[in-house]
Amino acid sequence: MSFPRRKLIVIGLGYVGLPTAVVFASKGFSVVGVDVDVGKVEAVNSGRCYIREPGLDVLLRDVVSRGLLRATTDVVEAVRESDAVIVAVPTPVRDGVTDLSYLRAALEGVRRGLHRGLLVVIESTVPPSTTAGFARSLLEESGYRVEEDFFLAYVPERIAPGRAVEELLNVPRVVGGVGLKSTEKAVELYSKVNPKLLPTDATTAEFVKLIENTYRDLNIAFANLLALLAEKLRIDVYEAIKLANTHPRVNIHWPGAGVGGPCLTKDPYMLISIDSGFWGSELIRLARRINEYMPRHTVEIIVRALRDAGIDIKGAKVAVLGAAYKGGVDDTRESPAKYIVKELLEKGARVTVFDLYTSETFDAERASSIEEAVRDTDVIVIVTDHPEFKNLDLDAIAKLVKHRIIVDGRRVIEPYQAVKHGFTYYGIGYGRAFKL
Ligand code: SAJ
C-alpha cells in the first residue's frame, strides 16, 4: 500500500485545487489544502465554498465537518506528514512567456518537507518538459533521487468550470510519470477517485494537455473565420455549420463574441513556446488572432446596428447580457465581455450589465434583473450563453425597451423568434440583417 496514511496535500485552492481537495477527501483521504491566500484558507476551514460549482458546497461542508479536509498556509509542515502532494497553482502566460514563479514557490515548499516515498504530482498547465526538467532538478536539490526516494508525475487537469465534481470523477485522466514507478504511484493515487486512467510519460502528458485546448482554439477560430465570411455572403453561418456537421467526419465548433477563460487564451502560446521561431507555429498564432478579434467585431456590429436605426453609439443605452466567459459559470477571467463593455464605455455608450452568476460589470452599471437591464435600452447585446438567456420572454422585453434591436453574440435567440417579436436581429455570423 503506497499511501499508508492516506494523507494528501493539495497546493493551490483555486478552480482546480479546491474541487480536487474536496473530491479526494470525499473518498476518505485526509486532505490538507494549502494556499497563500488567508481568505481562502479561512473559508475552507469554516466550511464555506467560494467558487460556484454544482454540488461542491455540500460536499465541502460535509468533508470539513467530518475532519477530512482542512486548510493552512504552511506548506512545509503539511508535506512532512503526507503521502502525496498535488500542485495546482496558476502558471500565467505573459507576452508568450510562461511565468513559473508560483510553481517554483510551491515546489520549494515541497522540497523542504520532502521525504522518502512521497509522490509529487503537478496539475498546473506547463510547457512540455517542465516536470522532467525544471521540477525534477528543483526537487532533487533536496538530496533525494526521483524514482528511488520519491516519485514525480504530471497529471493534467481536465475539468471545465461548472462541471468540476462530475468531471473529476468521470472524465478519463492522463497520468504521466517521469519514470515507470512514478507513473504507477500516480495511477494508484488517482484510481481512488477515477477509474478511467491513461498512463504515459510526463512530457507526453504535458503535451497532451496543450494540444487538447489548442485543438479547440483552432477549431473555434475556423468557425469564427467562417462567421466573418458568412456575413459577407449574407448567409447564416450557424445553419451552414449545422449542415456541414451532418457529414460523419466533420465536427466544426461554434463561432461567437470571443474565446475567454484561463485555458484556451493561454495554452496555445505555451504550445508554440516549444519552438517559437518555427514558421509553422503561425497557424496557432493566427487562430489566436482571429479569436482575439471577435470581441472587437462584436462592437463593430453593435455600432452598425445602432447606426442602421439612426442612433449614435455616443449616449446610446446598451444592455449587455452576460459578463462570464462562458455559459453557466461565474468565472469572468479573460471574458470577451470585458473588452466589449470597456470599448462601449470608451465610445460613450451608457452600458448596463446583467449576469445572474456574477456581479462583475467591468465598470458599467449593474442591473439586478433582466427587466432593469433592458428598460429604455436602445440595443440588447448577448455576450454569454447562460442557459437562462435561452428562455427570455421577448414579449415582455419588447414592451420595456426603447428600440427593438438585438445583437446576439452566441446564437442564444433564434433570429425568427426575435423578428416575430418585432426586433431587428443582428448576430455573429448572421449576414442577413445587415450589410458589411
Ligand atoms: N467557445 C466558443 N465556441 C465554441 C465553444 C466555446 O466560442 O464552440 C468559447 C466559450 O464561450 C468560452 C471559450 O470558448 O469563452 C472557452 O470555453 P470552453 O468551454 O471551450 O473551455 P474552458 O476553458 O472552460 O475549458 C477548457 C476545456 N478543454 C477542452 O474542452 C479541450 C476543459 O476540459 C479544460 O479542463 C480547461 O479548458 C482547462 O482548464 O484547460
CSV table of C-alpha atoms and ligand atoms in Angstrom, one decimal:
chain,number,residue,atom,x,y,z
A,1,MET,CA,0.0,0.0,0.0
A,2,SER,CA,1.7,3.2,-1.2
A,3,PHE,CA,-0.4,5.6,0.7
A,4,PRO,CA,-0.5,4.1,4.3
A,5,ARG,CA,-1.6,7.3,6.0
A,6,ARG,CA,-4.0,8.3,3.2
A,7,LYS,CA,-2.7,11.8,3.7
A,8,LEU,CA,-2.8,14.2,0.7
A,9,ILE,CA,-1.7,17.8,0.3
A,10,VAL,CA,-3.3,20.0,-2.4
A,11,ILE,CA,-1.3,23.2,-3.1
A,12,GLY,CA,-3.4,26.0,-4.7
A,13,LEU,CA,-7.1,26.1,-3.7
A,14,GLY,CA,-8.5,27.6,-6.9
A,15,TYR,CA,-10.9,26.4,-9.5
A,16,VAL,CA,-8.9,23.2,-9.9
A,17,GLY,CA,-7.3,22.6,-6.5
A,18,LEU,CA,-10.4,23.2,-4.3
A,19,PRO,CA,-12.6,20.6,-6.1
A,20,THR,CA,-9.7,18.2,-6.2
A,21,ALA,CA,-9.1,18.5,-2.5
A,22,VAL,CA,-12.8,18.1,-1.8
A,23,VAL,CA,-13.2,15.1,-4.0
A,24,PHE,CA,-10.2,13.2,-2.6
A,25,ALA,CA,-11.5,14.0,0.9
A,26,SER,CA,-14.9,12.6,0.0
A,27,LYS,CA,-13.2,9.3,-0.9
A,28,GLY,CA,-11.7,9.0,2.6
A,29,PHE,CA,-8.4,10.8,2.2
A,30,SER,CA,-7.3,13.1,4.9
A,31,VAL,CA,-6.6,16.2,2.9
A,32,VAL,CA,-4.7,19.4,3.8
A,33,GLY,CA,-5.3,22.3,1.3
A,34,VAL,CA,-2.5,24.8,1.1
A,35,ASP,CA,-2.9,28.4,-0.2
A,36,VAL,CA,-1.1,31.7,0.2
A,37,ASP,CA,-4.5,33.4,0.4
A,38,VAL,CA,-5.5,33.5,4.1
A,39,GLY,CA,-9.1,34.3,3.0
A,40,LYS,CA,-9.4,31.0,1.1
A,41,VAL,CA,-7.8,29.1,4.0
A,42,GLU,CA,-10.3,30.6,6.5
A,43,ALA,CA,-13.2,29.9,4.1
A,44,VAL,CA,-12.3,26.2,3.8
A,45,ASN,CA,-11.8,25.8,7.5
A,46,SER,CA,-15.2,27.2,8.2
A,47,GLY,CA,-16.8,25.0,5.5
A,48,ARG,CA,-17.6,27.8,3.1
A,49,CYS,CA,-17.3,27.2,-0.6
A,50,TYR,CA,-16.1,30.3,-2.5
A,51,ILE,CA,-16.4,29.0,-6.1
A,52,ARG,CA,-19.7,28.3,-7.8
A,53,GLU,CA,-19.6,24.6,-8.7
A,54,PRO,CA,-22.7,22.4,-8.7
A,55,GLY,CA,-22.6,20.0,-5.7
A,56,LEU,CA,-19.2,21.3,-4.4
A,57,ASP,CA,-20.6,23.4,-1.5
A,58,VAL,CA,-22.5,20.4,0.1
A,59,LEU,CA,-19.5,18.1,-0.4
A,60,LEU,CA,-17.1,20.7,1.1
A,61,ARG,CA,-19.2,21.3,4.2
A,62,ASP,CA,-19.5,17.5,4.7
A,63,VAL,CA,-15.8,16.7,4.4
A,64,VAL,CA,-14.8,19.7,6.6
A,65,SER,CA,-17.3,18.7,9.3
A,66,ARG,CA,-16.0,15.1,9.3
A,67,GLY,CA,-12.4,16.4,9.7
A,68,LEU,CA,-11.3,15.1,6.3
A,69,LEU,CA,-10.3,18.4,4.9
A,70,ARG,CA,-8.6,21.4,6.5
A,71,ALA,CA,-6.6,24.2,5.0
A,72,THR,CA,-3.3,26.0,6.0
A,73,THR,CA,-0.8,28.4,4.6
A,74,ASP,CA,2.1,26.3,5.9
A,75,VAL,CA,3.2,24.0,3.1
A,76,VAL,CA,6.4,22.5,4.7
A,77,GLU,CA,4.7,21.2,7.8
A,78,ALA,CA,1.8,19.8,5.7
A,79,VAL,CA,4.1,18.0,3.3
A,80,ARG,CA,6.2,16.3,6.1
A,81,GLU,CA,3.1,14.4,7.2
A,82,SER,CA,1.7,13.4,3.8
A,83,ASP,CA,2.0,10.5,1.3
A,84,ALA,CA,1.3,12.6,-1.8
A,85,VAL,CA,1.2,16.2,-2.9
A,86,ILE,CA,-0.9,17.7,-5.8
A,87,VAL,CA,0.3,21.1,-7.1
A,88,ALA,CA,-2.4,23.1,-8.8
A,89,VAL,CA,-1.1,26.7,-8.7
A,90,PRO,CA,-1.5,29.3,-11.6
A,91,THR,CA,1.0,29.4,-14.4
A,92,PRO,CA,0.1,32.6,-16.3
A,93,VAL,CA,1.5,33.4,-19.7
A,94,ARG,CA,2.6,37.0,-20.3
A,95,ASP,CA,3.7,38.1,-23.8
A,96,GLY,CA,4.1,34.5,-24.8
A,97,VAL,CA,6.3,33.6,-21.8
A,98,THR,CA,5.1,31.3,-19.0
A,99,ASP,CA,5.5,32.6,-15.5
A,100,LEU,CA,6.6,29.6,-13.4
A,101,SER,CA,7.2,31.6,-10.2
A,102,TYR,CA,4.1,30.3,-8.3
A,103,LEU,CA,5.0,26.7,-9.3
A,104,ARG,CA,8.6,27.3,-8.2
A,105,ALA,CA,7.5,28.7,-4.8
A,106,ALA,CA,5.2,25.7,-4.3
A,107,LEU,CA,7.9,23.2,-5.3
A,108,GLU,CA,10.4,24.9,-3.0
A,109,GLY,CA,8.0,24.4,-0.1
A,110,VAL,CA,7.6,20.7,-1.1
A,111,ARG,CA,11.4,20.3,-1.3
A,112,ARG,CA,11.8,21.5,2.3
A,113,GLY,CA,9.3,18.9,3.5
A,114,LEU,CA,10.3,16.1,1.0
A,115,HIS,CA,10.7,12.7,2.5
A,116,ARG,CA,11.2,9.1,1.3
A,117,GLY,CA,8.2,7.6,-0.5
A,118,LEU,CA,6.5,10.9,-1.3
A,119,LEU,CA,4.6,11.2,-4.6
A,120,VAL,CA,4.6,14.8,-6.1
A,121,VAL,CA,2.0,15.4,-8.8
A,122,ILE,CA,1.9,18.6,-10.9
A,123,GLU,CA,-1.5,19.5,-12.3
A,124,SER,CA,-0.8,23.1,-13.3
A,125,THR,CA,-0.6,23.6,-17.1
A,126,VAL,CA,3.1,23.9,-18.0
A,127,PRO,CA,5.3,24.0,-21.1
A,128,PRO,CA,6.4,20.4,-22.1
A,129,SER,CA,9.5,19.1,-20.2
A,130,THR,CA,8.8,21.3,-17.2
A,131,THR,CA,8.1,18.2,-14.9
A,132,ALA,CA,11.1,16.1,-16.1
A,133,GLY,CA,13.4,19.1,-16.2
A,134,PHE,CA,12.7,22.1,-14.0
A,135,ALA,CA,10.6,20.4,-11.4
A,136,ARG,CA,12.8,17.3,-11.1
A,137,SER,CA,16.0,19.2,-10.7
A,138,LEU,CA,14.5,21.6,-8.2
A,139,LEU,CA,13.2,18.7,-6.0
A,140,GLU,CA,16.4,16.7,-6.3
A,141,GLU,CA,18.3,19.6,-4.7
A,142,SER,CA,16.9,18.0,-1.5
A,143,GLY,CA,19.4,15.2,-2.0
A,144,TYR,CA,16.6,12.7,-2.6
A,145,ARG,CA,16.5,11.0,-6.1
A,146,VAL,CA,13.4,10.7,-8.1
A,147,GLU,CA,12.2,7.1,-8.9
A,148,GLU,CA,14.4,5.9,-6.0
A,149,ASP,CA,13.5,8.0,-3.0
A,150,PHE,CA,10.4,9.9,-4.2
A,151,PHE,CA,8.1,10.0,-7.2
A,152,LEU,CA,7.1,12.7,-9.6
A,153,ALA,CA,4.3,12.8,-12.2
A,154,TYR,CA,2.3,15.2,-14.4
A,155,VAL,CA,-1.5,14.7,-14.4
A,156,PRO,CA,-3.2,17.4,-16.4
A,157,GLU,CA,-6.5,18.7,-15.1
A,158,ARG,CA,-9.4,18.3,-17.4
A,159,ILE,CA,-12.2,19.9,-15.6
A,160,ALA,CA,-14.3,22.6,-17.2
A,161,PRO,CA,-15.6,25.2,-14.8
A,162,GLY,CA,-19.2,24.4,-13.9
A,163,ARG,CA,-18.7,20.6,-14.1
A,164,ALA,CA,-15.8,20.2,-11.8
A,165,VAL,CA,-17.1,17.4,-9.5
A,166,GLU,CA,-18.6,15.4,-12.2
A,167,GLU,CA,-15.6,15.6,-14.5
A,168,LEU,CA,-13.1,14.8,-11.7
A,169,LEU,CA,-14.9,11.6,-11.1
A,170,ASN,CA,-15.7,10.6,-14.7
A,171,VAL,CA,-13.6,12.2,-17.3
A,172,PRO,CA,-10.6,9.9,-18.3
A,173,ARG,CA,-7.3,11.3,-16.8
A,174,VAL,CA,-3.9,11.2,-18.5
A,175,VAL,CA,-1.2,10.2,-15.9
A,176,GLY,CA,2.4,10.7,-16.8
A,177,GLY,CA,5.3,9.9,-14.5
A,178,VAL,CA,8.9,10.8,-15.0
A,179,GLY,CA,9.6,7.1,-14.8
A,180,LEU,CA,7.6,3.9,-14.6
A,181,LYS,CA,7.5,3.8,-10.8
A,182,SER,CA,6.2,7.4,-10.7
A,183,THR,CA,3.5,6.6,-13.3
A,184,GLU,CA,2.5,3.5,-11.2
A,185,LYS,CA,2.2,5.5,-8.0
A,186,ALA,CA,0.2,8.3,-9.6
A,187,VAL,CA,-2.1,5.8,-11.2
A,188,GLU,CA,-2.7,4.3,-7.8
A,189,LEU,CA,-3.5,7.6,-6.3
A,190,TYR,CA,-5.9,8.8,-8.9
A,191,SER,CA,-7.6,5.3,-9.1
A,192,LYS,CA,-9.1,6.2,-5.7
A,193,VAL,CA,-11.3,8.8,-7.3
A,194,ASN,CA,-11.5,8.0,-11.1
A,195,PRO,CA,-11.4,4.5,-12.7
A,196,LYS,CA,-10.5,5.8,-16.2
A,197,LEU,CA,-6.8,6.4,-16.2
A,198,LEU,CA,-4.5,6.6,-19.2
A,199,PRO,CA,-0.8,6.0,-18.2
A,200,THR,CA,2.0,7.7,-20.2
A,201,ASP,CA,5.2,9.7,-19.6
A,202,ALA,CA,5.3,13.2,-18.1
A,203,THR,CA,6.3,15.1,-21.2
A,204,THR,CA,3.7,13.4,-23.3
A,205,ALA,CA,1.1,14.2,-20.6
A,206,GLU,CA,2.1,17.9,-20.7
A,207,PHE,CA,1.9,18.0,-24.5
A,208,VAL,CA,-1.5,16.3,-24.5
A,209,LYS,CA,-2.9,19.0,-22.2
A,210,LEU,CA,-1.7,21.7,-24.5
A,211,ILE,CA,-3.0,20.1,-27.7
A,212,GLU,CA,-6.5,19.5,-26.3
A,213,ASN,CA,-7.0,23.2,-25.7
A,214,THR,CA,-5.2,24.3,-28.8
A,215,TYR,CA,-7.2,22.0,-30.9
A,216,ARG,CA,-10.4,23.6,-29.5
A,217,ASP,CA,-9.0,27.1,-30.1
A,218,LEU,CA,-8.1,26.3,-33.7
A,219,ASN,CA,-11.5,24.8,-34.3
A,220,ILE,CA,-13.3,27.8,-32.9
A,221,ALA,CA,-11.0,30.1,-34.9
A,222,PHE,CA,-12.1,28.3,-38.0
A,223,ALA,CA,-15.7,28.7,-37.0
A,224,ASN,CA,-15.1,32.4,-36.4
A,225,LEU,CA,-13.5,32.8,-39.8
A,226,LEU,CA,-16.5,31.1,-41.4
A,227,ALA,CA,-18.7,33.5,-39.5
A,228,LEU,CA,-16.9,36.5,-40.9
A,229,LEU,CA,-17.1,35.1,-44.4
A,230,ALA,CA,-20.8,34.2,-44.0
A,231,GLU,CA,-21.6,37.8,-43.0
A,232,LYS,CA,-20.0,38.9,-46.3
A,233,LEU,CA,-22.1,36.3,-48.2
A,234,ARG,CA,-25.2,37.4,-46.3
A,235,ILE,CA,-26.0,33.9,-45.1
A,236,ASP,CA,-26.4,32.3,-41.7
A,237,VAL,CA,-23.2,30.6,-40.5
A,238,TYR,CA,-25.0,28.5,-37.9
A,239,GLU,CA,-27.2,26.9,-40.5
A,240,ALA,CA,-24.1,26.3,-42.7
A,241,ILE,CA,-22.1,24.7,-39.8
A,242,LYS,CA,-25.1,22.6,-38.7
A,243,LEU,CA,-25.4,21.3,-42.3
A,244,ALA,CA,-21.6,20.6,-42.6
A,245,ASN,CA,-21.6,18.8,-39.3
A,246,THR,CA,-24.1,16.2,-40.6
A,247,HIS,CA,-21.1,14.9,-42.6
A,248,PRO,CA,-19.8,11.9,-40.5
A,249,ARG,CA,-16.2,13.2,-40.4
A,250,VAL,CA,-16.8,16.9,-39.8
A,251,ASN,CA,-17.2,18.5,-36.3
A,252,ILE,CA,-16.9,22.3,-36.5
A,253,HIS,CA,-17.3,24.2,-33.2
A,254,TRP,CA,-19.3,27.4,-32.9
A,255,PRO,CA,-18.4,31.0,-33.6
A,256,GLY,CA,-19.1,33.7,-31.1
A,257,ALA,CA,-18.3,37.0,-29.4
A,258,GLY,CA,-14.9,35.7,-28.4
A,259,VAL,CA,-13.0,33.0,-26.7
A,260,GLY,CA,-12.4,33.6,-23.0
A,261,GLY,CA,-11.3,31.7,-19.9
A,262,PRO,CA,-7.9,31.0,-18.5
A,263,CYS,CA,-7.1,28.0,-20.7
A,264,LEU,CA,-7.8,28.5,-24.4
A,265,THR,CA,-6.4,32.0,-24.2
A,266,LYS,CA,-3.0,30.9,-23.0
A,267,ASP,CA,-2.4,27.2,-23.7
A,268,PRO,CA,-1.8,27.7,-27.5
A,269,TYR,CA,1.0,30.1,-26.6
A,270,MET,CA,2.6,27.5,-24.3
A,271,LEU,CA,2.4,25.0,-27.1
A,272,ILE,CA,4.3,27.2,-29.6
A,273,SER,CA,6.8,28.1,-27.0
A,274,ILE,CA,8.3,24.7,-27.8
A,275,ASP,CA,9.7,26.2,-31.0
A,276,SER,CA,8.5,29.8,-31.2
A,277,GLY,CA,10.7,30.6,-34.2
A,278,PHE,CA,9.2,27.9,-36.4
A,279,TRP,CA,7.1,29.3,-39.2
A,280,GLY,CA,4.5,26.5,-38.8
A,281,SER,CA,3.6,28.0,-35.4
A,282,GLU,CA,1.9,30.8,-37.3
A,283,LEU,CA,-1.1,28.5,-37.7
A,284,ILE,CA,-1.7,28.7,-34.0
A,285,ARG,CA,-0.8,32.4,-33.7
A,286,LEU,CA,-3.2,33.3,-36.5
A,287,ALA,CA,-6.0,31.3,-34.8
A,288,ARG,CA,-5.4,33.2,-31.6
A,289,ARG,CA,-5.6,36.5,-33.6
A,290,ILE,CA,-8.9,35.6,-35.1
A,291,ASN,CA,-10.4,34.7,-31.8
A,292,GLU,CA,-8.9,37.8,-30.1
A,293,TYR,CA,-10.6,39.9,-32.8
A,294,MET,CA,-14.1,38.6,-32.2
A,295,PRO,CA,-15.0,40.9,-29.3
A,296,ARG,CA,-13.9,43.9,-31.4
A,297,HIS,CA,-16.1,42.6,-34.3
A,298,THR,CA,-19.0,42.3,-31.8
A,299,VAL,CA,-18.6,46.0,-31.0
A,300,GLU,CA,-18.5,46.8,-34.7
A,301,ILE,CA,-21.8,45.0,-35.2
A,302,ILE,CA,-23.3,47.0,-32.2
A,303,VAL,CA,-22.2,50.3,-33.7
A,304,ARG,CA,-23.6,49.3,-37.1
A,305,ALA,CA,-26.9,48.1,-35.7
A,306,LEU,CA,-27.4,51.4,-33.9
A,307,ARG,CA,-26.4,53.4,-36.9
A,308,ASP,CA,-28.9,51.4,-39.1
A,309,ALA,CA,-31.6,52.7,-36.7
A,310,GLY,CA,-30.2,56.2,-36.8
A,311,ILE,CA,-28.8,56.1,-33.3
A,312,ASP,CA,-25.3,57.3,-32.4
A,313,ILE,CA,-23.3,55.0,-30.1
A,314,LYS,CA,-22.3,58.0,-28.0
A,315,GLY,CA,-25.0,58.3,-25.4
A,316,ALA,CA,-26.8,55.1,-26.6
A,317,LYS,CA,-28.2,52.8,-23.8
A,318,VAL,CA,-26.7,49.3,-24.2
A,319,ALA,CA,-27.9,46.3,-22.2
A,320,VAL,CA,-25.1,43.7,-22.1
A,321,LEU,CA,-26.4,40.2,-21.1
A,322,GLY,CA,-23.5,38.2,-19.6
A,323,ALA,CA,-20.1,39.0,-18.0
A,324,ALA,CA,-18.9,35.5,-17.5
A,325,TYR,CA,-16.6,34.0,-20.1
A,326,LYS,CA,-19.0,31.1,-20.9
A,327,GLY,CA,-22.5,30.0,-20.1
A,328,GLY,CA,-23.5,28.6,-16.7
A,329,VAL,CA,-20.4,29.8,-14.7
A,330,ASP,CA,-19.5,32.8,-12.6
A,331,ASP,CA,-16.0,32.9,-14.0
A,332,THR,CA,-15.0,36.2,-15.7
A,333,ARG,CA,-11.3,35.5,-16.3
A,334,GLU,CA,-10.3,36.7,-19.8
A,335,SER,CA,-14.0,37.2,-20.6
A,336,PRO,CA,-14.8,38.7,-24.0
A,337,ALA,CA,-17.4,40.8,-22.1
A,338,LYS,CA,-14.5,42.8,-20.6
A,339,TYR,CA,-13.3,44.1,-23.9
A,340,ILE,CA,-16.8,44.7,-25.2
A,341,VAL,CA,-18.0,46.7,-22.2
A,342,LYS,CA,-14.8,48.7,-21.9
A,343,GLU,CA,-14.9,49.6,-25.6
A,344,LEU,CA,-18.6,50.6,-25.5
A,345,LEU,CA,-17.9,52.8,-22.5
A,346,GLU,CA,-14.9,54.3,-24.3
A,347,LYS,CA,-17.2,55.1,-27.2
A,348,GLY,CA,-19.5,57.0,-24.9
A,349,ALA,CA,-22.3,54.4,-24.6
A,350,ARG,CA,-24.3,54.1,-21.3
A,351,VAL,CA,-23.8,50.4,-20.5
A,352,THR,CA,-25.7,48.2,-18.1
A,353,VAL,CA,-24.5,44.6,-17.4
A,354,PHE,CA,-26.8,41.8,-16.3
A,355,ASP,CA,-25.4,38.4,-15.2
A,356,LEU,CA,-27.2,36.0,-12.9
A,357,TYR,CA,-24.0,34.3,-12.0
A,358,THR,CA,-21.6,37.2,-11.2
A,359,SER,CA,-21.7,40.8,-10.1
A,360,GLU,CA,-18.7,41.8,-12.2
A,361,THR,CA,-19.6,44.7,-14.6
A,362,PHE,CA,-16.2,45.9,-15.9
A,363,ASP,CA,-17.1,49.4,-14.7
A,364,ALA,CA,-20.5,49.5,-16.3
A,365,GLU,CA,-23.8,49.9,-14.3
A,366,ARG,CA,-25.2,46.7,-12.9
A,367,ALA,CA,-28.7,45.5,-13.3
A,368,SER,CA,-30.2,43.0,-10.8
A,369,SER,CA,-32.9,41.8,-13.1
A,370,ILE,CA,-33.4,41.4,-16.8
A,371,GLU,CA,-36.3,44.0,-16.7
A,372,GLU,CA,-34.0,46.5,-15.1
A,373,ALA,CA,-31.3,45.8,-17.7
A,374,VAL,CA,-33.5,46.3,-20.7
A,375,ARG,CA,-35.7,49.1,-19.6
A,376,ASP,CA,-35.4,52.0,-22.1
A,377,THR,CA,-32.5,50.4,-23.8
A,378,ASP,CA,-31.5,51.1,-27.4
A,379,VAL,CA,-29.9,47.7,-28.0
A,380,ILE,CA,-29.6,44.4,-26.2
A,381,VAL,CA,-26.3,42.6,-26.6
A,382,ILE,CA,-25.9,38.9,-25.7
A,383,VAL,CA,-22.3,38.1,-24.8
A,384,THR,CA,-22.6,34.9,-22.7
A,385,ASP,CA,-24.7,31.8,-23.5
A,386,HIS,CA,-26.1,31.4,-20.0
A,387,PRO,CA,-28.9,28.8,-20.2
A,388,GLU,CA,-31.4,31.3,-18.7
A,389,PHE,CA,-31.0,33.6,-21.6
A,390,LYS,CA,-32.4,31.0,-24.0
A,391,ASN,CA,-35.8,31.4,-22.4
A,392,LEU,CA,-36.0,35.2,-22.4
A,393,ASP,CA,-39.6,36.5,-22.5
A,394,LEU,CA,-39.2,38.5,-25.7
A,395,ASP,CA,-42.9,39.7,-25.5
A,396,ALA,CA,-42.3,41.3,-22.1
A,397,ILE,CA,-38.8,42.6,-23.1
A,398,ALA,CA,-40.3,44.2,-26.3
A,399,LYS,CA,-42.6,46.3,-24.2
A,400,LEU,CA,-39.7,47.6,-22.0
A,401,VAL,CA,-37.0,48.6,-24.5
A,402,LYS,CA,-36.8,51.9,-26.3
A,403,HIS,CA,-35.6,50.3,-29.6
A,404,ARG,CA,-36.1,46.7,-30.6
A,405,ILE,CA,-32.6,45.7,-31.6
A,406,ILE,CA,-30.8,42.6,-30.6
A,407,VAL,CA,-27.1,41.8,-31.2
A,408,ASP,CA,-26.6,38.1,-30.4
A,409,GLY,CA,-23.0,37.1,-29.9
A,410,ARG,CA,-23.8,33.5,-29.1
A,411,ARG,CA,-26.9,32.5,-31.1
A,412,VAL,CA,-28.9,32.3,-27.9
A,413,ILE,CA,-32.0,33.5,-29.6
A,414,GLU,CA,-33.3,32.2,-32.9
A,415,PRO,CA,-33.4,35.1,-35.4
A,416,TYR,CA,-37.0,34.3,-36.5
A,417,GLN,CA,-38.2,34.4,-32.8
A,418,ALA,CA,-36.6,37.9,-32.4
A,419,VAL,CA,-38.2,39.1,-35.7
A,420,LYS,CA,-41.6,37.7,-34.7
A,421,HIS,CA,-41.5,39.9,-31.6
A,422,GLY,CA,-40.6,43.0,-33.7
A,423,PHE,CA,-36.9,43.0,-33.1
A,424,THR,CA,-34.2,43.6,-35.7
A,425,TYR,CA,-31.8,40.7,-35.2
A,426,TYR,CA,-28.0,41.1,-35.6
A,427,GLY,CA,-25.6,38.4,-34.8
A,428,ILE,CA,-22.1,37.0,-35.2
A,429,GLY,CA,-22.1,35.1,-38.5
A,430,TYR,CA,-25.6,36.2,-39.3
A,431,GLY,CA,-25.3,38.0,-42.6
A,432,ARG,CA,-29.0,38.6,-43.3
A,433,ALA,CA,-29.9,41.6,-41.2
A,434,PHE,CA,-27.1,43.9,-42.3
A,435,LYS,CA,-24.6,44.6,-44.9
A,436,LEU,CA,-20.8,44.8,-44.3
B,1,SAJ,N1,-16.4,28.8,-27.2
B,1,SAJ,C1,-16.8,29.2,-28.5
B,1,SAJ,N2,-17.2,28.3,-29.4
B,1,SAJ,C2,-17.4,27.0,-29.0
B,1,SAJ,C3,-17.0,26.6,-27.7
B,1,SAJ,C4,-16.5,27.5,-26.8
B,1,SAJ,O1,-16.6,30.4,-28.8
B,1,SAJ,O2,-17.8,26.2,-29.9
B,1,SAJ,C5,-15.8,29.8,-26.2
B,1,SAJ,C6,-16.6,29.9,-24.9
B,1,SAJ,O3,-17.7,30.8,-25.0
B,1,SAJ,C7,-15.5,30.4,-24.0
B,1,SAJ,C8,-14.2,29.7,-24.5
B,1,SAJ,O4,-14.5,29.3,-25.9
B,1,SAJ,O5,-15.4,31.8,-24.0
B,1,SAJ,C9,-13.7,28.6,-23.8
B,1,SAJ,O6,-14.7,27.7,-23.3
B,1,SAJ,P1,-14.6,26.1,-23.4
B,1,SAJ,O7,-15.8,25.5,-22.8
B,1,SAJ,O8,-14.1,25.7,-24.7
B,1,SAJ,O9,-13.3,25.8,-22.4
B,1,SAJ,P2,-12.9,26.0,-20.9
B,1,SAJ,O10,-11.7,27.0,-21.0
B,1,SAJ,O11,-14.0,26.3,-20.0
B,1,SAJ,O12,-12.3,24.6,-20.6
B,1,SAJ,C10,-11.3,24.0,-21.4
B,1,SAJ,C11,-11.7,22.5,-21.6
B,1,SAJ,N3,-10.9,22.0,-22.6
B,1,SAJ,C12,-11.4,21.4,-23.7
B,1,SAJ,O13,-12.6,21.2,-23.9
B,1,SAJ,C13,-10.4,20.8,-24.7
B,1,SAJ,C14,-11.5,21.8,-20.3
B,1,SAJ,O14,-11.7,20.4,-20.5
B,1,SAJ,C15,-10.2,22.0,-19.7
B,1,SAJ,O15,-10.0,21.4,-18.4
B,1,SAJ,C16,-10.0,23.5,-19.5
B,1,SAJ,O16,-10.1,24.2,-20.7
B,1,SAJ,C17,-8.6,23.8,-18.9
B,1,SAJ,O17,-8.5,24.1,-17.7
B,1,SAJ,O18,-7.6,23.6,-19.6
